Amino acid sequence: MHILKLSLLALAGLSNASSDSLVNCLKPALSSNTALEHPDQEGFIQDTGRYSTLFSPSFRVVAKVATEEDVAASIRCATDTNTTFFVTGPRHGFSQGLSQIKNGLEIYTGAFNHVVVDADTNTLTCGGATTFGDAIEAGYRAKKVFPTGSSSCVGMLGAGLGGGIGRLQGLYGLIIDNILSVRIMLPNTTVVTASEDTNPELFWGIRGAGFNFGFVLNATFRVYDQVNNGMHMNADFLYPANATQSFFEKLAKEAEDMPAAFSIDTGAAYNPDYNATMLIANAVYAGPEDEGRKLVQFLIDQKPLVQNITMVPWNKLIDAALFGGAGAAACEKGRYRKSLYSAGFKTIDPKAQVKMTQVLEQMNAKFPQTVGSGAAIYLPAIQAMKAVPKTATAYNRRDLLGHMNFDITYSDNTTTDETVDNLPAKMRDIIVETAGTNDLITYVGFSHGNEPLESIYSKENLPRLAALKKEIDPSGLFNAYHPLPTVYP
Ligand SMILES: Cc1cc2nc3c(=O)[nH]c(=O)nc-3n(C[C@H](O)[C@H](O)[C@H](O)COP(=O)(O)OP(=O)(O)OC[C@H]3O[C@@H](n4cnc5c(N)ncnc54)[C@H](O)[C@@H]3O)c2cc1C
């Protein structure tokens, strides 16, 4: 019965497809390893599921591409049939603008996930859809280390092309600071290399706004010999929310002078075990345990209700962090309606943290469908990131101390930011008021999608980025995610 039903559904999908000029174009153009998936087919749901289902794009077909020529053919067919397309990798990207893609083509590039580490030249080359988890695993096996983000399921390039913030940025800079070269398929489907020497202007723009200029087929990164035999100290702490003021007073002081190998994440969220909002902190030190323990003494001194300090190999760090609770949850796709907001900051204001936490508690109390939400500070050391000149890459927010992120989860199918009194944006604005940044600054990878362009790409860089966009993508084919204008101002 089940098989019969599936066959009928598949047939229905095919018969729909035959009347679709897009599908008629794709079928003969794609390699035999490429799958075309339709909404009534099983793989479609899996391959379109995103980290947040809120503001999801809608597709009538997914081209699950296998080769570079498949990517080119998919772009050409979409263009020829006037179909909006969206090239996807691990699908953790969020922007309210994605909902403008309706009835489009998803070009799913998951097959571009190879990773090769050359230990002799200290380089790692990976496909455009490689996840942090896969890159870390390959690097660790080769006894190497390099900057990544802190969720194993996020794309090394999806995140990296926006900047790439992560725990090791104090030692090695951002992900973009370690890109040596990329091979990119431009919107017109030609493939070019970009590096400091070849297409340097494109290389500049790719490192901060990369998703605007085509699909990076593969990229080569600089890597480093692992530190402390690949063992990192992971320390987790849990505090009651009424510790917020004193906690952030201490953290603000420590943040002024964090060693390069040190990184802290903290977050406020409702905790069902305590039936209360709790403050969680994760500290990671890429070095020996005795040094790391000294660094987290200020967190121990604040008398956490629970603490856990362990040495973990780098390839297990993401799963171990935050009492082992964050890794798998951050990998969920197609399940939660999430609304993300973020603000970069130069100073930590304990009073603003208290006020913001109170608003979070009020939101949870008034709108119980928001209790899965969290507000988290991302505070890795900044030395190597800051040492790179601001003009070197299109990401130029090198004077930020950290990022305050709001991961708002709606557990029902109807709630929106508006129906919760816009409290998510209000919480962010409380932080912005005393962030030391004058205006809102938002890292593109954490942004909501309704921030002013200047908040994301900066007023200084927009004229140069717009000129590059005009040259590389004048028709705006790669405009799905945080698009650049072709003219600015
Ligand atoms: C749970 C979670 C944790 C995160 N942690 C971090 C972190 O630690 N550090 C950090 O910097 N950011 C982090 N981010 C933000 C992250 O940078 C963005 O969400 C990013 O867009 C994810 O990229 P993706 O490839 O996973 O997603 P996708 O949705 O597949 O892609 C996002 C955008 O990037 C484009 N893109 C992806 N790959 C390529 C490519 N090869 N060439 C050209 N364009 C490409 C896509 O076309 C799309 O426009 C996190 C996000 C989440 C949800």
Coordinates of C-alpha atoms and ligand atoms in Angstrom, one line a residue:
M1 CA 0.0 0.0 0.0
H2 CA 2.8 2.4 1.0
I3 CA 4.8 1.6 -2.1
L4 CA 1.8 2.0 -4.3
K5 CA 1.0 5.4 -2.7
L6 CA 4.6 6.6 -3.2
S7 CA 4.6 5.4 -6.8
L8 CA 1.4 7.3 -7.5
L9 CA 2.9 10.4 -5.8
A10 CA 6.0 10.1 -7.9
L11 CA 4.0 9.7 -11.1
A12 CA 2.0 12.7 -10.1
G13 CA 5.2 14.7 -9.6
L14 CA 6.5 13.6 -13.0
S15 CA 3.3 14.4 -14.8
N16 CA 3.2 17.9 -13.2
A17 CA 6.8 18.3 -14.2
S18 CA 6.2 17.6 -17.8
S19 CA 4.1 20.7 -18.1
D20 CA 6.8 22.9 -16.5
S21 CA 9.2 24.5 -18.9
L22 CA 11.8 24.7 -16.1
V23 CA 11.7 21.0 -15.6
N24 CA 11.7 20.4 -19.4
C25 CA 14.8 22.5 -19.6
L26 CA 16.5 20.8 -16.6
K27 CA 15.9 17.2 -17.4
P28 CA 18.1 16.9 -20.5
A29 CA 20.6 19.4 -19.3
L30 CA 21.6 17.7 -16.0
S31 CA 24.0 14.8 -15.4
S32 CA 22.7 11.4 -14.6
N33 CA 23.6 11.7 -10.9
T34 CA 21.5 14.8 -10.4
A35 CA 18.0 14.2 -8.9
L36 CA 15.1 16.5 -9.6
E37 CA 12.7 16.6 -6.6
H38 CA 9.1 17.8 -6.6
P39 CA 7.0 18.9 -3.6
D40 CA 5.2 15.6 -3.5
Q41 CA 8.3 13.5 -3.3
E42 CA 10.0 12.3 -0.2
G43 CA 13.5 13.9 -0.7
F44 CA 12.0 17.3 -1.4
I45 CA 11.0 17.9 2.3
Q46 CA 14.4 16.9 3.5
D47 CA 16.3 18.9 0.9
T48 CA 14.3 22.1 1.4
G49 CA 14.2 22.0 5.3
R50 CA 15.9 25.0 6.7
Y51 CA 17.2 25.9 10.2
S52 CA 14.2 28.2 10.5
T53 CA 10.9 27.5 8.7
L54 CA 9.8 31.1 9.3
F55 CA 10.3 33.2 6.2
S56 CA 11.1 30.0 4.2
P57 CA 11.4 30.3 0.4
S58 CA 9.0 28.1 -1.6
F59 CA 10.2 25.9 -4.4
R60 CA 8.4 23.9 -7.1
V61 CA 11.5 21.9 -7.8
V62 CA 14.8 21.0 -6.3
A63 CA 17.8 20.2 -8.5
K64 CA 20.1 18.1 -6.3
V65 CA 23.1 18.8 -8.4
A66 CA 26.2 16.5 -8.7
T67 CA 28.6 18.4 -10.9
E68 CA 29.8 21.9 -11.7
E69 CA 28.1 21.7 -15.1
D70 CA 24.8 20.8 -13.3
V71 CA 25.1 24.0 -11.3
A72 CA 25.6 26.0 -14.5
A73 CA 22.8 24.2 -16.3
S74 CA 20.4 24.8 -13.4
I75 CA 21.3 28.5 -13.4
R76 CA 20.8 28.7 -17.2
C77 CA 17.4 26.9 -17.1
A78 CA 16.2 29.1 -14.3
T79 CA 17.2 32.2 -16.1
D80 CA 15.8 31.1 -19.4
T81 CA 12.4 30.3 -17.8
N82 CA 12.4 33.4 -15.7
T83 CA 12.4 31.3 -12.5
T84 CA 13.9 32.7 -9.3
F85 CA 16.5 30.3 -8.0
F86 CA 18.4 29.9 -4.8
V87 CA 21.6 28.0 -4.4
T88 CA 21.7 26.2 -1.1
G89 CA 24.2 24.3 0.9
P90 CA 23.6 23.3 4.6
R91 CA 20.6 25.6 4.7
H92 CA 21.3 27.4 8.0
G93 CA 21.1 30.8 6.5
F94 CA 18.3 33.1 7.7
S95 CA 16.7 36.2 6.3
Q96 CA 13.2 37.4 6.2
G97 CA 13.9 38.2 2.5
L98 CA 14.0 34.5 1.7
S99 CA 10.2 34.4 1.8
Q100 CA 10.2 36.4 -1.4
I101 CA 11.3 33.4 -3.3
K102 CA 8.1 31.8 -4.4
N103 CA 7.6 28.8 -6.6
G104 CA 11.3 28.9 -7.4
L105 CA 14.1 26.5 -8.1
E106 CA 16.4 25.3 -5.3
I107 CA 19.8 24.4 -6.6
Y108 CA 20.9 22.1 -3.7
T109 CA 24.7 21.7 -3.7
G110 CA 25.1 19.2 -0.8
A111 CA 27.3 17.0 -3.0
F112 CA 30.0 19.7 -3.0
N113 CA 31.2 18.5 0.4
H114 CA 34.7 17.0 -0.2
V115 CA 37.5 18.1 2.1
V116 CA 41.2 17.6 1.4
V117 CA 43.9 18.6 3.9
D118 CA 47.5 19.0 2.6
A119 CA 49.5 18.8 5.8
D120 CA 52.7 19.8 4.0
T121 CA 51.5 23.0 2.6
N122 CA 49.2 23.7 5.5
T123 CA 46.1 24.1 3.4
L124 CA 42.6 22.7 3.4
T125 CA 40.5 22.7 0.2
C126 CA 36.8 22.0 0.5
G127 CA 33.7 22.0 -1.6
G128 CA 31.2 24.9 -1.4
A129 CA 28.7 23.0 0.8
T130 CA 31.1 21.5 3.3
T131 CA 29.9 21.9 6.9
F132 CA 32.1 23.1 9.8
G133 CA 31.7 19.6 11.2
D134 CA 33.1 17.9 8.1
A135 CA 36.0 20.4 7.8
I136 CA 36.9 20.1 11.5
E137 CA 36.9 16.3 11.3
A138 CA 39.3 16.3 8.3
G139 CA 41.5 18.9 9.9
Y140 CA 41.7 17.1 13.2
R141 CA 42.6 13.9 11.6
A142 CA 45.5 15.7 9.9
K143 CA 46.5 17.3 13.2
K144 CA 45.6 20.7 12.0
V145 CA 43.4 23.5 13.3
F146 CA 41.7 26.6 11.8
P147 CA 38.9 29.0 12.5
T148 CA 35.4 27.7 12.1
G149 CA 32.0 28.6 13.6
S150 CA 30.5 26.9 16.6
S151 CA 27.8 24.7 15.1
S152 CA 28.8 21.6 13.2
C153 CA 26.0 21.7 10.6
V154 CA 26.6 25.3 9.3
G155 CA 28.3 25.8 6.0
M156 CA 32.1 26.6 6.1
L157 CA 31.5 28.9 3.1
G158 CA 27.9 29.9 3.8
A159 CA 29.2 31.3 7.0
G160 CA 32.7 32.0 5.8
L161 CA 31.6 34.3 2.9
G162 CA 30.0 36.6 5.4
G163 CA 33.0 36.8 7.6
G164 CA 33.0 33.6 9.7
I165 CA 33.1 34.3 13.4
G166 CA 34.4 31.6 15.7
R167 CA 36.1 30.5 18.8
L168 CA 39.6 30.6 17.3
Q169 CA 39.5 34.0 15.8
G170 CA 41.7 35.4 18.5
L171 CA 44.5 33.1 17.3
Y172 CA 43.9 32.9 13.6
G173 CA 41.4 35.6 12.6
L174 CA 38.0 35.1 10.9
I175 CA 37.3 32.4 8.4
I176 CA 37.7 34.9 5.6
D177 CA 41.2 35.8 6.9
N178 CA 42.3 32.3 6.0
I179 CA 40.8 31.9 2.6
L180 CA 43.7 31.7 0.1
S181 CA 41.7 31.3 -3.0
V182 CA 38.3 30.3 -4.3
R183 CA 36.9 28.9 -7.5
I184 CA 33.6 30.6 -8.1
M185 CA 30.9 30.1 -10.7
L186 CA 29.7 33.6 -11.5
P187 CA 26.1 34.4 -12.3
N188 CA 26.9 34.1 -16.0
T189 CA 28.1 30.6 -15.2
T190 CA 31.7 31.1 -16.1
V191 CA 34.1 29.8 -13.5
V192 CA 37.0 32.0 -12.3
T193 CA 39.6 31.9 -9.5
A194 CA 39.7 34.7 -7.0
S195 CA 42.7 35.3 -4.7
E196 CA 44.9 38.2 -3.7
D197 CA 46.6 38.0 -7.1
T198 CA 43.8 36.9 -9.4
N199 CA 40.6 38.9 -9.6
P200 CA 41.6 40.7 -6.3
E201 CA 38.6 43.0 -6.3
L202 CA 36.2 40.0 -6.5
F203 CA 38.3 38.3 -3.8
W204 CA 37.9 41.4 -1.6
G205 CA 34.1 41.4 -2.0
I206 CA 33.7 37.7 -1.6
R207 CA 35.1 38.0 1.9
G208 CA 32.1 39.6 3.5
A209 CA 29.4 39.5 0.9
G210 CA 30.4 36.4 -1.0
F211 CA 26.9 35.0 -1.6
N212 CA 26.2 38.0 -3.8
F213 CA 28.6 37.1 -6.6
G214 CA 27.9 33.5 -7.5
F215 CA 28.5 30.0 -6.1
V216 CA 31.9 29.2 -4.6
L217 CA 32.6 25.7 -6.0
N218 CA 35.6 25.2 -3.7
A219 CA 37.9 27.2 -1.6
T220 CA 41.4 26.7 -0.2
F221 CA 42.1 27.8 3.4
R222 CA 45.3 28.3 5.4
V223 CA 45.5 25.8 8.3
Y224 CA 47.8 25.6 11.3
D225 CA 49.4 22.9 13.4
Q226 CA 47.1 21.9 16.2
V227 CA 47.7 23.3 19.6
N228 CA 48.0 21.3 22.8
N229 CA 47.8 18.0 20.8
G230 CA 44.3 19.0 19.6
M231 CA 42.9 19.1 23.2
H232 CA 40.7 22.1 24.2
M233 CA 39.4 22.9 27.6
N234 CA 35.6 23.1 27.6
A235 CA 34.0 24.7 30.7
D236 CA 30.2 25.1 31.2
F237 CA 28.4 26.9 34.0
L238 CA 24.8 27.5 34.9
Y239 CA 23.6 30.4 37.0
P240 CA 20.2 31.7 38.1
A241 CA 19.0 34.7 36.2
N242 CA 19.3 37.0 39.3
A243 CA 23.1 36.6 38.9
T244 CA 22.9 38.5 35.6
Q245 CA 24.1 41.9 36.8
S246 CA 27.2 40.7 38.7
F247 CA 28.0 38.1 36.0
F248 CA 28.1 40.7 33.3
E249 CA 30.1 43.1 35.5
K250 CA 32.8 40.5 35.8
L251 CA 32.5 39.5 32.1
A252 CA 32.8 43.0 30.9
K253 CA 36.1 43.3 32.8
E254 CA 37.5 40.0 31.6
A255 CA 36.4 40.8 28.0
E256 CA 38.8 43.8 27.9
D257 CA 41.8 41.5 28.0
M258 CA 41.0 38.0 26.9
P259 CA 43.9 35.8 25.8
A260 CA 43.9 35.0 22.1
A261 CA 43.1 31.3 22.6
F262 CA 40.1 32.0 24.9
S263 CA 36.4 32.3 23.9
I264 CA 33.2 32.7 25.9
D265 CA 29.5 32.2 24.9
T266 CA 26.8 33.1 27.3
G267 CA 23.0 32.8 27.0
A268 CA 19.8 33.5 28.9
A269 CA 16.9 31.1 28.2
Y270 CA 14.0 29.4 30.0
N271 CA 15.2 26.1 31.6
P272 CA 12.5 23.6 32.2
D273 CA 14.5 21.7 34.9
Y274 CA 14.4 24.9 37.1
N275 CA 11.2 26.3 35.7
A276 CA 13.0 29.6 35.4
T277 CA 15.1 31.7 33.1
M278 CA 18.8 30.7 33.6
L279 CA 22.1 32.0 32.5
I280 CA 24.4 29.6 30.9
A281 CA 28.1 30.2 30.1
N282 CA 30.5 28.3 28.0
A283 CA 34.2 29.0 28.0
V284 CA 36.7 27.3 25.7
Y285 CA 40.5 27.5 25.9
A286 CA 42.7 26.2 23.1
G287 CA 45.5 25.2 25.4
P288 CA 46.5 23.3 28.6
E289 CA 44.0 22.7 31.3
D290 CA 46.0 24.4 34.1
E291 CA 46.1 27.6 32.0
G292 CA 42.4 27.3 31.1
R293 CA 41.3 26.7 34.7
K294 CA 42.9 30.0 35.7
L295 CA 41.0 31.8 33.0
V296 CA 37.7 30.5 34.1
Q297 CA 38.3 31.1 37.8
F298 CA 36.1 34.3 37.6
L299 CA 33.2 32.1 36.4
I300 CA 33.8 29.6 39.2
D301 CA 33.9 32.5 41.7
Q302 CA 30.4 33.5 40.8
K303 CA 29.2 30.2 42.3
P304 CA 27.4 28.5 39.5
L305 CA 24.6 26.1 40.4
V306 CA 26.2 23.5 38.0
Q307 CA 29.6 23.4 36.4
N308 CA 31.5 21.0 34.2
I309 CA 35.1 21.4 33.1
T310 CA 36.7 18.8 30.7
M311 CA 39.4 18.5 28.2
V312 CA 38.0 17.5 24.8
P313 CA 39.5 16.8 21.4
W314 CA 38.8 19.6 18.9
N315 CA 36.6 17.4 16.8
K316 CA 34.3 16.7 19.8
L317 CA 34.2 20.3 21.1
I318 CA 31.0 21.5 19.4
D319 CA 29.1 18.6 20.7
A320 CA 30.6 18.9 24.2
A321 CA 30.0 22.6 24.7
L322 CA 27.1 24.0 26.7
F323 CA 26.7 20.8 28.7
G324 CA 26.5 18.8 25.5
G325 CA 23.2 20.4 24.7
A326 CA 23.8 22.7 21.8
G327 CA 25.4 20.7 19.0
A328 CA 22.4 18.5 18.0
A329 CA 19.8 21.2 18.6
A330 CA 21.6 23.6 16.3
C331 CA 21.5 21.0 13.6
E332 CA 17.8 20.6 13.5
K333 CA 16.2 21.6 10.2
G334 CA 12.7 22.0 8.9
R335 CA 11.3 21.9 12.4
Y336 CA 11.3 25.3 14.1
R337 CA 9.8 28.7 13.3
K338 CA 12.7 30.9 14.4
S339 CA 13.2 34.6 14.1
L340 CA 16.8 35.8 14.5
Y341 CA 18.1 39.2 15.5
S342 CA 21.6 40.3 16.4
A343 CA 23.6 43.3 17.4
G344 CA 27.4 43.7 17.4
F345 CA 28.8 45.5 20.5
K346 CA 31.9 47.2 21.6
T347 CA 31.1 47.3 25.2
I348 CA 29.1 45.1 27.6
D349 CA 26.6 46.9 29.7
P350 CA 25.4 44.8 32.7
K351 CA 22.3 46.9 33.2
A352 CA 21.2 46.4 29.6
Q353 CA 21.7 42.7 30.1
V354 CA 19.4 42.8 33.1
K355 CA 16.8 44.8 31.3
M356 CA 16.9 42.6 28.2
T357 CA 16.7 39.4 30.4
Q358 CA 13.6 40.9 32.1
V359 CA 12.0 41.5 28.7
L360 CA 12.8 37.9 27.7
E361 CA 11.1 36.7 30.9
Q362 CA 8.1 38.9 30.2
M363 CA 7.8 37.6 26.7
N364 CA 8.0 34.0 27.8
A365 CA 5.3 34.7 30.5
K366 CA 2.9 36.5 28.2
F367 CA 3.5 34.4 25.1
P368 CA 4.3 30.8 26.3
Q369 CA 4.9 29.8 22.7
T370 CA 8.2 31.7 22.9
V371 CA 9.7 29.7 25.8
G372 CA 12.2 28.0 23.5
S373 CA 13.9 31.3 22.8
G374 CA 17.3 32.4 23.9
A375 CA 19.5 35.5 24.0
A376 CA 23.2 34.7 23.7
I377 CA 26.5 36.6 23.6
Y378 CA 29.2 35.4 21.3
L379 CA 32.5 36.6 22.7
P380 CA 35.6 35.0 21.2
A381 CA 38.9 36.8 21.7
I382 CA 39.6 39.2 18.9
Q383 CA 43.4 39.7 18.5
A384 CA 44.1 38.1 15.1
M385 CA 40.8 39.2 13.7
K386 CA 41.5 42.8 14.7
A387 CA 45.1 42.7 13.4
V388 CA 43.8 42.5 9.8
P389 CA 43.4 45.9 8.2
K390 CA 39.8 47.0 7.9
T391 CA 40.1 47.5 4.2
A392 CA 41.5 44.1 3.5
T393 CA 38.1 42.4 3.2
A394 CA 34.5 43.4 2.6
Y395 CA 33.8 42.4 6.2
N396 CA 35.1 45.4 8.1
R397 CA 33.6 45.2 11.6
R398 CA 36.9 44.3 13.1
D399 CA 36.5 46.7 16.0
L400 CA 33.5 44.8 17.5
L401 CA 34.0 43.0 20.8
G402 CA 31.3 40.5 20.2
H403 CA 27.7 39.8 19.0
M404 CA 24.5 39.6 21.0
N405 CA 22.2 37.1 19.2
F406 CA 18.5 36.5 19.7
D407 CA 17.2 33.1 18.6
I408 CA 13.5 33.5 19.0
T409 CA 11.5 30.2 18.6
Y410 CA 7.8 30.1 18.0
S411 CA 6.4 26.7 18.9
D412 CA 3.1 27.3 17.1
N413 CA 2.2 27.9 13.5
T414 CA 0.9 31.4 13.7
T415 CA 3.0 33.6 16.0
T416 CA 5.0 36.3 14.4
D417 CA 7.3 39.1 15.8
E418 CA 4.3 41.5 15.5
T419 CA 2.0 39.3 17.6
V420 CA 4.6 39.2 20.4
D421 CA 4.6 43.0 20.4
N422 CA 7.9 43.1 18.5
L423 CA 9.7 42.2 21.7
P424 CA 12.5 40.3 19.9
A425 CA 13.6 43.6 18.1
K426 CA 13.0 45.5 21.3
M427 CA 15.4 43.3 23.2
R428 CA 18.0 43.8 20.5
D429 CA 17.4 47.6 20.7
I430 CA 18.0 47.6 24.4
I431 CA 21.5 46.1 23.8
V432 CA 22.2 48.5 20.9
E433 CA 21.5 51.6 23.1
T434 CA 24.7 51.0 25.1
A435 CA 26.6 48.8 22.7
G436 CA 29.1 51.6 22.0
T437 CA 28.4 51.4 18.2
N438 CA 26.3 54.6 17.7
D439 CA 24.0 52.7 15.4
L440 CA 22.9 49.1 14.9
I441 CA 25.7 46.9 13.5
T442 CA 24.7 43.4 12.5
Y443 CA 26.9 40.6 11.2
V444 CA 25.2 39.4 8.0
G445 CA 25.1 35.8 9.2
F446 CA 23.2 36.7 12.3
S447 CA 20.9 39.4 10.8
H448 CA 17.2 39.4 10.5
G449 CA 17.0 40.8 7.0
N450 CA 15.2 44.1 7.7
E451 CA 18.2 46.0 9.0
P452 CA 19.5 49.0 7.0
L453 CA 22.0 48.0 4.4
E454 CA 24.6 50.2 6.2
S455 CA 24.1 48.2 9.4
I456 CA 25.2 45.0 7.6
Y457 CA 27.7 46.1 4.9
S458 CA 28.8 49.5 6.3
K459 CA 28.5 52.9 4.7
E460 CA 32.2 52.9 3.8
N461 CA 32.0 49.7 1.9
L462 CA 28.7 50.0 0.1
P463 CA 29.9 52.1 -2.9
R464 CA 32.6 49.6 -3.6
L465 CA 30.4 46.6 -3.1
A466 CA 27.7 48.1 -5.2
A467 CA 30.1 48.7 -8.1
L468 CA 31.3 45.1 -7.8
K469 CA 27.7 43.8 -7.8
K470 CA 27.0 45.8 -10.9
E471 CA 30.0 44.3 -12.7
I472 CA 29.5 40.7 -11.6
D473 CA 25.7 40.3 -11.1
P474 CA 24.0 43.2 -12.9
S475 CA 20.7 41.4 -13.1
G476 CA 20.6 40.4 -9.5
L477 CA 20.5 36.6 -10.0
F478 CA 22.2 36.0 -6.7
N479 CA 19.9 38.3 -4.8
A480 CA 18.1 35.8 -2.6
Y481 CA 20.2 36.3 0.6
H482 CA 21.1 39.8 1.9
P483 CA 21.4 41.3 -1.6
L484 CA 23.6 44.2 -2.4
P485 CA 22.4 47.1 -4.6
T486 CA 24.1 47.8 -7.9
V487 CA 24.2 51.5 -7.1
Y488 CA 25.0 53.2 -3.8
P489 CA 24.1 55.7 -2.6
Ligands
LIG1 C1 22.8 27.4 14.6 C2 23.6 28.4 13.8 C3 24.9 28.6 14.2 C4 25.7 29.5 13.6 N1 27.0 29.7 14.0 C5 27.8 30.6 13.3 C6 29.1 30.8 13.7 O1 29.6 30.2 14.6 N2 29.8 31.7 13.0 C7 29.3 32.4 11.9 O2 30.1 33.2 11.3 N3 28.1 32.2 11.6 C8 27.3 31.4 12.2 N4 26.0 31.2 11.9 C9 25.4 32.1 10.8 C10 25.8 31.6 9.4 O3 26.9 32.3 9.0 C11 24.7 31.8 8.4 O4 23.5 31.2 8.9 C12 25.0 31.2 7.1 O5 24.2 31.8 6.1 C13 24.9 29.7 7.0 O6 25.3 29.3 5.8 P1 24.8 27.8 5.2 O7 25.7 27.5 4.1 O8 24.8 26.9 6.4 O9 23.3 28.0 4.8 P2 22.6 28.2 3.4 O10 21.2 28.6 3.8 O11 22.8 26.9 2.6 O12 23.3 29.3 2.7 C14 23.2 30.6 3.1 C15 23.6 31.6 2.0 O13 24.9 31.4 1.7 C16 25.0 31.1 0.3 N5 26.1 30.1 0.1 C17 26.2 29.0 0.8 N6 27.3 28.3 0.3 C18 27.8 29.1 -0.6 C19 28.9 29.0 -1.5 N7 29.7 27.9 -1.5 N8 29.1 30.0 -2.5 C20 28.3 31.0 -2.5 N9 27.3 31.2 -1.7 C21 27.0 30.2 -0.8 C22 23.7 30.5 -0.1 O14 23.4 30.7 -1.5 C23 22.8 31.4 0.7 O15 22.5 32.6 0.1 C24 25.2 30.3 12.5 C25 23.8 30.1 12.1 C26 23.1 29.1 12.8 C27 21.6 28.9 12.3

